[in-house]
Tab-separated table of C-alpha atoms in Angstrom:
chain	number	residue	atom	x	y	z
B	189	MET	CA	33.164	-181.482	-149.205
B	190	ASN	CA	34.382	-180.180	-152.518
B	191	MET	CA	37.724	-180.041	-153.818
B	192	ALA	CA	37.849	-176.245	-152.419
B	193	VAL	CA	37.545	-177.015	-148.986
B	194	MET	CA	39.851	-179.793	-149.993
B	195	GLU	CA	42.433	-177.734	-151.119
B	196	GLN	CA	41.811	-175.523	-147.819
B	197	HIS	CA	42.355	-178.345	-145.257
B	198	LEU	CA	45.532	-179.068	-147.437
B	199	ALA	CA	46.910	-175.674	-147.277
B	200	LEU	CA	46.383	-175.710	-143.693
B	201	ILE	CA	47.890	-179.000	-143.138
B	202	SER	CA	50.486	-177.510	-145.259
B	203	GLN	CA	51.312	-173.819	-143.230
B	204	LYS	CA	51.814	-176.331	-139.977
B	205	THR	CA	53.723	-178.896	-141.381
B	206	LYS	CA	57.158	-177.632	-139.536
B	207	PHE	CA	59.597	-176.600	-141.770
B	208	GLY	CA	61.528	-178.858	-143.589
B	209	ARG	CA	59.883	-181.318	-142.963
B	210	HIS	CA	57.091	-182.834	-145.133
B	211	ALA	CA	54.134	-184.438	-144.788
B	212	VAL	CA	52.458	-187.179	-146.424
B	213	ILE	CA	48.510	-187.268	-146.554
B	214	ILE	CA	46.903	-191.262	-146.800
B	215	LEU	CA	43.104	-190.726	-148.502
B	216	ASP	CA	40.476	-193.093	-149.293
B	217	GLY	CA	38.952	-192.833	-152.707
B	218	ALA	CA	36.014	-190.275	-152.076
B	219	ALA	CA	35.361	-187.588	-155.052
B	220	TRP	CA	37.163	-184.620	-153.929
B	221	HIS	CA	39.791	-186.675	-152.290
B	222	GLN	CA	42.603	-185.750	-155.645
B	223	THR	CA	46.153	-186.118	-155.759
B	224	TYR	CA	46.549	-183.153	-157.893
B	225	LEU	CA	45.586	-180.602	-155.128
B	226	ALA	CA	48.394	-182.021	-153.580
B	227	ASP	CA	50.725	-180.395	-156.389
B	228	LYS	CA	50.297	-176.850	-154.543
B	229	PHE	CA	53.020	-177.477	-151.952
B	230	THR	CA	56.080	-178.561	-151.639
B	231	ASN	CA	55.182	-179.990	-148.632
B	232	LEU	CA	52.976	-183.068	-148.956
B	233	THR	CA	51.875	-185.773	-150.582
B	234	ILE	CA	49.214	-187.577	-150.904
B	235	ILE	CA	48.530	-191.618	-151.452
B	236	LYS	CA	45.293	-192.707	-152.076
B	237	LEU	CA	44.066	-195.732	-150.705
B	238	PRO	CA	43.598	-198.799	-153.122
B	239	PRO	CA	39.699	-199.353	-153.824
B	240	TYR	CA	38.167	-201.368	-150.906
B	241	SER	CA	40.600	-201.630	-148.945
B	242	PRO	CA	38.984	-200.094	-145.178
B	243	GLU	CA	41.971	-202.858	-143.667
B	244	LEU	CA	44.225	-200.149	-144.364
B	245	ASN	CA	42.155	-197.157	-143.621
B	246	PRO	CA	42.068	-197.327	-139.448
B	247	VAL	CA	39.530	-194.264	-139.848
B	248	GLU	CA	37.071	-196.858	-141.205
B	249	GLN	CA	38.714	-198.866	-137.113
B	250	VAL	CA	38.014	-195.410	-135.105
B	251	TRP	CA	34.355	-194.931	-136.914
B	252	SER	CA	33.565	-198.239	-136.389
B	253	TRP	CA	34.312	-198.225	-132.977
B	254	LEU	CA	32.303	-195.010	-132.360
B	255	ARG	CA	29.048	-196.038	-133.584
B	256	GLN	CA	29.255	-199.298	-131.282
B	257	HIS	CA	30.466	-197.414	-128.284
B	258	HIS	CA	28.932	-194.612	-128.868
B	259	LEU	CA	26.867	-193.224	-130.887
B	260	ALA	CA	24.371	-195.881	-132.153
B	261	ASN	CA	21.047	-195.538	-131.706
B	262	ARG	CA	20.871	-191.952	-130.937
B	263	TYR	CA	18.917	-188.989	-131.652
B	264	PHE	CA	20.169	-185.960	-132.649
B	265	GLN	CA	18.960	-182.586	-132.507
B	266	GLY	CA	21.541	-180.388	-134.862
B	267	ASP	CA	25.162	-180.429	-136.731
B	268	ASP	CA	26.523	-179.181	-133.422
B	269	ASP	CA	24.717	-182.086	-130.585
B	270	ILE	CA	25.900	-184.495	-133.898
B	271	LEU	CA	30.278	-182.816	-133.658
B	272	ASN	CA	29.890	-182.587	-129.315
B	273	ALA	CA	29.194	-186.352	-129.157
B	274	CYS	CA	31.403	-187.483	-131.441
B	275	SER	CA	34.287	-185.371	-129.640
B	276	ASP	CA	32.854	-186.221	-126.869
B	277	ALA	CA	33.281	-189.870	-127.801
B	278	TRP	CA	36.707	-189.669	-129.878
B	279	ASN	CA	38.057	-188.206	-126.057
B	280	SER	CA	36.809	-190.367	-123.936
B	281	ASP	CA	39.554	-193.222	-124.616
B	282	VAL	CA	42.063	-191.495	-126.610
B	283	LYS	CA	44.517	-194.008	-126.193
B	284	LYS	CA	41.716	-196.612	-127.741
B	285	VAL	CA	41.579	-194.268	-131.083
B	286	MET	CA	45.948	-193.637	-130.753
B	287	LYS	CA	45.819	-197.658	-130.934
B	288	LEU	CA	42.952	-198.473	-133.510
B	289	CYS	CA	45.163	-196.152	-135.290
B	290	SER	CA	48.395	-197.987	-135.056
B	291	ARG	CA	49.449	-199.885	-137.155
B	292	ASP	CA	52.581	-202.503	-136.860
B	293	TRP	CA	53.592	-202.131	-140.361
B	294	VAL	CA	54.115	-198.088	-139.922
B	295	LYS	CA	56.881	-196.792	-137.827
B	296	VAL	CA	56.913	-193.368	-137.446
B	297	GLY	CA	60.526	-191.800	-135.551
B	298	LYS	CA	61.752	-188.649	-134.860
B	299	THR	CA	64.556	-187.494	-136.869
């Protein structure tokens, strides 16, 4: 991914965010995860995680679970095969994925 693609991704998030709401995007330290990219969007805020903090990044636990239970020791025919395997694995136990992404200290409620 590069910064132009990241900016397009943020534009899609901004468009999908309901009027009057604000989206917070939490990013790791990847080179294309630049906070200034959100400056163009009035309804987005980017929070960058500190370096070396995988425990704060729920997707790290999701990827670990996916690798351990669904994706390890497999041969993939190509990109579509990888995408399908990841989608099938993710959708095999959505409640597990949601639990891996939740944090007791993060409470999100309807406003």
